[in-house]
Amino acid sequence: MPDSVESGTVFHPLKESSFQFGCHRGIECFTKCCADLKLVLTPYDILRMKRRLELRSDVFLDRYTDTRLEPDFRFPRVILKMRDDDRRTCPFVTTDGCSIYEDRPGACRIYPLGRASMVLEDGKGKVSKEKFFIVREKHCLGFSEGRRWTPEEWMENEGLGEYNRLNDQWQEILTSSKNLGNADEIPRKIQMFFMASYNLDRFREFIFRSRFLSLFEVNPSEREDIASDDTALLHFAFRWLKFSLYGEGTIKMKA
């Protein structure tokens, strides 16, 4: 959901099995939620948005985002930069709605539903658990509109399947309790995290223009996929981060 800084935002646990909501151009509050946001972007958000805008990821990051290093977070976060106008509106909002609607961030898709997920070990492997809540902002009139939705119906309707799958993988990396290693290694690991998470075009160049492929095993079919497919590259990036940050056996070195 959009992490709005507007006062009057209230988070309610979803106690019932469904909720009522609708949003459309005719509603009085249309696009009011698209302003004054602290909207944290995930790697898959950036992939979809930069591809939609036909920009390299480094150009997208420079033009549309701010990077923040905050004491409560081990890794840098990328925030969507608002316009410098009276309402601090989203750079992609228009009077007709979102100009990149089909590739809007996952937080915008799921609104007004919120989803908290965690990955647990149950003895048979990793299991994803999730909880839902409702985001109510004082301006929003959508709760008296439309039909009732279960969380699963809403997420399917808003196209969140691939977003959730990739964001859950990334969340595993963010919330890992494993140590990053010696203090002198951490700055380099933070730089690697930023590149592999957010700057996919630079990460692809790192793989194909450095000694990477001579040092690590990447089979020919996967090599072909990550050369041309951003989503395949992001899956590979997550495996690489588990290896390079935490020493997990997700990537193999050549003998």
CSV table of C-alpha atoms in Angstrom, one decimal:
chain,number,residue,atom,x,y,z
A,1,MET,CA,0.0,0.0,0.0
A,2,PRO,CA,1.2,3.6,-0.4
A,3,ASP,CA,3.0,4.6,2.7
A,4,SER,CA,1.2,7.9,2.9
A,5,VAL,CA,2.5,10.7,5.1
A,6,GLU,CA,-0.9,12.4,5.1
A,7,SER,CA,-2.4,12.8,8.6
A,8,GLY,CA,-5.6,10.8,9.1
A,9,THR,CA,-4.2,7.5,7.7
A,10,VAL,CA,-5.5,4.6,9.9
A,11,PHE,CA,-4.6,0.9,9.6
A,12,HIS,CA,-7.2,-1.6,10.6
A,13,PRO,CA,-6.8,-5.4,10.9
A,14,LEU,CA,-9.0,-7.1,8.4
A,15,LYS,CA,-11.3,-8.9,10.8
A,16,GLU,CA,-13.9,-10.0,8.3
A,17,SER,CA,-13.4,-12.3,5.3
A,18,SER,CA,-14.1,-9.5,2.8
A,19,PHE,CA,-14.2,-5.8,2.4
A,20,GLN,CA,-16.2,-3.4,0.2
A,21,PHE,CA,-14.3,-1.0,-2.1
A,22,GLY,CA,-14.4,0.6,-5.5
A,23,CYS,CA,-12.5,3.4,-7.2
A,24,HIS,CA,-13.4,5.1,-10.5
A,25,ARG,CA,-13.1,8.4,-12.3
A,26,GLY,CA,-16.5,9.5,-11.2
A,27,ILE,CA,-15.8,9.3,-7.4
A,28,GLU,CA,-15.1,12.7,-5.8
A,29,CYS,CA,-11.8,11.6,-4.2
A,30,PHE,CA,-10.3,10.2,-7.5
A,31,THR,CA,-6.5,10.5,-7.5
A,32,LYS,CA,-6.4,12.2,-4.0
A,33,CYS,CA,-4.4,9.2,-2.7
A,34,CYS,CA,-1.8,9.8,-5.4
A,35,ALA,CA,-0.1,12.7,-3.5
A,36,ASP,CA,2.1,13.4,-0.5
A,37,LEU,CA,3.4,9.8,-0.4
A,38,LYS,CA,6.4,8.1,1.0
A,39,LEU,CA,6.2,5.3,-1.5
A,40,VAL,CA,8.9,2.7,-1.1
A,41,LEU,CA,9.7,1.0,-4.4
A,42,THR,CA,10.6,-2.7,-4.7
A,43,PRO,CA,13.0,-4.1,-7.3
A,44,TYR,CA,10.1,-5.4,-9.3
A,45,ASP,CA,8.3,-2.1,-9.1
A,46,ILE,CA,11.4,-0.4,-10.7
A,47,LEU,CA,11.7,-3.1,-13.3
A,48,ARG,CA,8.1,-2.6,-14.5
A,49,MET,CA,8.2,1.2,-14.4
A,50,LYS,CA,11.6,1.7,-16.1
A,51,ARG,CA,10.6,-0.8,-18.8
A,52,ARG,CA,7.2,0.9,-19.3
A,53,LEU,CA,9.0,4.3,-19.7
A,54,GLU,CA,11.7,2.7,-21.9
A,55,LEU,CA,14.5,4.0,-19.6
A,56,ARG,CA,17.6,2.4,-18.3
A,57,SER,CA,17.3,1.6,-14.6
A,58,ASP,CA,20.0,4.1,-13.7
A,59,VAL,CA,18.2,6.9,-15.6
A,60,PHE,CA,14.9,6.0,-14.0
A,61,LEU,CA,16.5,6.0,-10.5
A,62,ASP,CA,18.1,9.4,-11.1
A,63,ARG,CA,15.0,11.0,-12.6
A,64,TYR,CA,12.2,9.6,-10.4
A,65,THR,CA,13.6,8.4,-7.1
A,66,ASP,CA,15.4,9.3,-3.9
A,67,THR,CA,17.7,6.9,-2.1
A,68,ARG,CA,17.6,6.9,1.7
A,69,LEU,CA,19.9,5.3,4.2
A,70,GLU,CA,18.0,5.2,7.5
A,71,PRO,CA,19.1,4.0,10.9
A,72,ASP,CA,16.2,1.5,11.3
A,73,PHE,CA,17.0,-0.2,8.0
A,74,ARG,CA,20.1,-2.2,7.2
A,75,PHE,CA,19.8,-1.6,3.4
A,76,PRO,CA,19.1,1.5,1.4
A,77,ARG,CA,15.5,2.2,0.4
A,78,VAL,CA,14.4,3.8,-2.9
A,79,ILE,CA,11.5,6.2,-2.6
A,80,LEU,CA,9.4,7.5,-5.5
A,81,LYS,CA,10.1,11.3,-5.8
A,82,MET,CA,6.9,13.4,-5.7
A,83,ARG,CA,6.5,16.5,-7.9
A,84,ASP,CA,7.5,19.8,-6.5
A,85,ASP,CA,3.9,21.2,-6.4
A,86,ASP,CA,1.5,22.3,-3.7
A,87,ARG,CA,0.1,18.8,-3.2
A,88,ARG,CA,3.3,16.9,-3.8
A,89,THR,CA,1.6,14.8,-6.4
A,90,CYS,CA,2.9,11.5,-7.9
A,91,PRO,CA,4.9,12.2,-11.1
A,92,PHE,CA,2.7,9.7,-13.0
A,93,VAL,CA,-0.8,10.9,-12.0
A,94,THR,CA,-3.0,12.8,-14.4
A,95,THR,CA,-6.6,14.1,-14.3
A,96,ASP,CA,-7.5,10.8,-16.0
A,97,GLY,CA,-5.7,8.7,-13.5
A,98,CYS,CA,-2.3,6.9,-13.5
A,99,SER,CA,-0.4,7.3,-16.8
A,100,ILE,CA,1.5,4.0,-16.1
A,101,TYR,CA,-1.5,2.2,-14.6
A,102,GLU,CA,-0.7,-1.3,-16.1
A,103,ASP,CA,2.8,-1.0,-14.6
A,104,ARG,CA,2.0,0.9,-11.4
A,105,PRO,CA,3.8,-0.2,-8.2
A,106,GLY,CA,2.6,-3.0,-6.1
A,107,ALA,CA,1.7,-0.7,-3.2
A,108,CYS,CA,-0.6,1.2,-5.4
A,109,ARG,CA,-2.2,-2.0,-6.8
A,110,ILE,CA,-3.0,-3.5,-3.4
A,111,TYR,CA,-4.5,-0.3,-1.9
A,112,PRO,CA,-6.6,-0.1,0.2
A,113,LEU,CA,-5.7,-3.5,1.3
A,114,GLY,CA,-2.4,-4.0,3.1
A,115,ARG,CA,-0.5,-7.3,3.2
A,116,ALA,CA,2.2,-8.3,5.7
A,117,SER,CA,4.1,-11.5,4.7
A,118,MET,CA,6.8,-13.6,6.3
A,119,VAL,CA,8.6,-16.8,5.4
A,120,LEU,CA,8.7,-19.5,8.1
A,121,GLU,CA,10.4,-22.9,8.3
A,122,ASP,CA,7.9,-25.7,9.1
A,123,GLY,CA,10.3,-28.7,9.0
A,124,LYS,CA,9.3,-29.5,5.4
A,125,GLY,CA,10.7,-26.3,3.9
A,126,LYS,CA,9.8,-22.7,3.7
A,127,VAL,CA,6.2,-21.6,4.1
A,128,SER,CA,4.9,-18.1,3.3
A,129,LYS,CA,2.4,-16.7,5.9
A,130,GLU,CA,0.4,-13.5,5.3
A,131,LYS,CA,-1.9,-11.2,7.2
A,132,PHE,CA,-4.1,-8.5,5.8
A,133,PHE,CA,-5.3,-5.1,7.0
A,134,ILE,CA,-7.3,-2.2,5.6
A,135,VAL,CA,-5.8,1.3,5.0
A,136,ARG,CA,-8.3,4.1,5.6
A,137,GLU,CA,-7.5,7.6,4.7
A,138,LYS,CA,-9.8,10.5,5.6
A,139,HIS,CA,-10.3,11.6,2.0
A,140,CYS,CA,-11.2,8.1,0.7
A,141,LEU,CA,-14.8,7.5,-0.3
A,142,GLY,CA,-14.2,4.2,-1.9
A,143,PHE,CA,-15.4,2.1,1.0
A,144,SER,CA,-19.0,2.8,0.1
A,145,GLU,CA,-18.5,2.0,-3.6
A,146,GLY,CA,-18.3,-1.2,-5.6
A,147,ARG,CA,-18.6,-4.8,-4.5
A,148,ARG,CA,-17.2,-6.9,-1.7
A,149,TRP,CA,-13.8,-8.6,-2.2
A,150,THR,CA,-11.9,-11.2,-0.3
A,151,PRO,CA,-8.2,-10.4,-0.2
A,152,GLU,CA,-7.5,-13.2,-2.7
A,153,GLU,CA,-10.1,-11.8,-5.1
A,154,TRP,CA,-8.7,-8.3,-4.8
A,155,MET,CA,-5.1,-9.3,-5.4
A,156,GLU,CA,-6.0,-11.4,-8.4
A,157,ASN,CA,-8.1,-8.5,-9.8
A,158,GLU,CA,-5.3,-6.1,-9.4
A,159,GLY,CA,-2.6,-8.3,-10.9
A,160,LEU,CA,-0.5,-8.8,-7.8
A,161,GLY,CA,0.6,-12.4,-8.3
A,162,GLU,CA,4.0,-11.8,-9.8
A,163,TYR,CA,4.5,-8.8,-7.6
A,164,ASN,CA,3.9,-10.8,-4.4
A,165,ARG,CA,6.1,-13.7,-5.6
A,166,LEU,CA,9.1,-11.5,-6.3
A,167,ASN,CA,8.5,-9.1,-3.4
A,168,ASP,CA,8.4,-12.1,-1.0
A,169,GLN,CA,11.7,-13.3,-2.3
A,170,TRP,CA,13.2,-9.9,-1.8
A,171,GLN,CA,11.7,-9.7,1.7
A,172,GLU,CA,13.6,-12.8,2.7
A,173,ILE,CA,16.9,-11.0,1.9
A,174,LEU,CA,15.9,-7.8,3.7
A,175,THR,CA,14.8,-9.6,6.9
A,176,SER,CA,17.4,-12.2,7.1
A,177,SER,CA,19.0,-12.5,10.6
A,178,LYS,CA,22.3,-13.5,9.1
A,179,ASN,CA,25.4,-11.4,9.6
A,180,LEU,CA,26.8,-9.3,6.8
A,181,GLY,CA,30.4,-10.2,7.9
A,182,ASN,CA,33.3,-8.0,8.9
A,183,ALA,CA,32.7,-4.2,9.2
A,184,ASP,CA,35.2,-3.5,6.3
A,185,GLU,CA,33.1,-5.8,4.0
A,186,ILE,CA,29.8,-4.1,4.6
A,187,PRO,CA,30.1,-0.9,2.4
A,188,ARG,CA,30.9,-3.2,-0.6
A,189,LYS,CA,28.0,-5.4,0.2
A,190,ILE,CA,25.7,-2.5,0.5
A,191,GLN,CA,26.8,-1.3,-2.9
A,192,MET,CA,26.2,-4.8,-4.3
A,193,PHE,CA,22.7,-4.9,-2.7
A,194,PHE,CA,21.8,-1.6,-4.3
A,195,MET,CA,23.0,-2.6,-7.8
A,196,ALA,CA,21.4,-6.1,-7.9
A,197,SER,CA,18.2,-4.9,-6.3
A,198,TYR,CA,17.5,-1.6,-8.0
A,199,ASN,CA,19.9,-1.0,-11.0
A,200,LEU,CA,19.3,-4.1,-13.1
A,201,ASP,CA,20.9,-2.8,-16.2
A,202,ARG,CA,24.1,-2.1,-14.4
A,203,PHE,CA,23.9,-5.6,-12.8
A,204,ARG,CA,23.6,-7.2,-16.2
A,205,GLU,CA,26.7,-5.3,-17.3
A,206,PHE,CA,28.5,-6.5,-14.1
A,207,ILE,CA,27.7,-10.1,-15.1
A,208,PHE,CA,28.6,-9.9,-18.8
A,209,ARG,CA,31.4,-7.3,-18.8
A,210,SER,CA,33.4,-8.5,-15.8
A,211,ARG,CA,35.1,-11.8,-14.9
A,212,PHE,CA,31.8,-13.0,-13.4
A,213,LEU,CA,31.0,-15.7,-15.9
A,214,SER,CA,34.6,-17.1,-15.7
A,215,LEU,CA,34.3,-17.3,-11.9
A,216,PHE,CA,30.7,-18.6,-11.3
A,217,GLU,CA,28.6,-21.4,-12.8
A,218,VAL,CA,25.7,-20.1,-15.0
A,219,ASN,CA,24.4,-22.7,-17.4
A,220,PRO,CA,23.9,-21.6,-21.1
A,221,SER,CA,20.1,-21.5,-21.0
A,222,GLU,CA,20.1,-19.3,-17.9
A,223,ARG,CA,22.8,-17.1,-19.3
A,224,GLU,CA,20.6,-16.6,-22.4
A,225,ASP,CA,17.6,-15.7,-20.2
A,226,ILE,CA,19.3,-13.2,-18.0
A,227,ALA,CA,20.9,-11.5,-21.0
A,228,SER,CA,17.5,-10.5,-22.4
A,229,ASP,CA,14.8,-11.0,-19.8
A,230,ASP,CA,14.7,-8.5,-16.9
A,231,THR,CA,12.4,-10.8,-14.7
A,232,ALA,CA,14.8,-13.7,-15.1
A,233,LEU,CA,17.7,-11.4,-14.3
A,234,LEU,CA,15.9,-10.3,-11.1
A,235,HIS,CA,15.4,-13.9,-10.0
A,236,PHE,CA,19.1,-14.4,-10.5
A,237,ALA,CA,19.9,-11.2,-8.7
A,238,PHE,CA,18.1,-12.5,-5.6
A,239,ARG,CA,20.1,-15.7,-5.7
A,240,TRP,CA,23.3,-13.7,-6.1
A,241,LEU,CA,22.4,-11.5,-3.1
A,242,LYS,CA,21.8,-14.5,-0.9
A,243,PHE,CA,25.3,-15.8,-1.9
A,244,SER,CA,27.2,-12.5,-1.9
A,245,LEU,CA,25.7,-11.0,1.3
A,246,TYR,CA,25.2,-14.1,3.5
A,247,GLY,CA,27.3,-16.8,1.9
A,248,GLU,CA,24.3,-19.1,1.1
A,249,GLY,CA,24.9,-21.8,-1.5
A,250,THR,CA,22.6,-20.3,-4.1
A,251,ILE,CA,25.4,-19.6,-6.6
A,252,LYS,CA,28.3,-22.0,-7.3
A,253,MET,CA,31.9,-21.0,-8.0
A,254,LYS,CA,33.7,-22.8,-10.8
A,255,ALA,CA,36.2,-25.4,-9.7
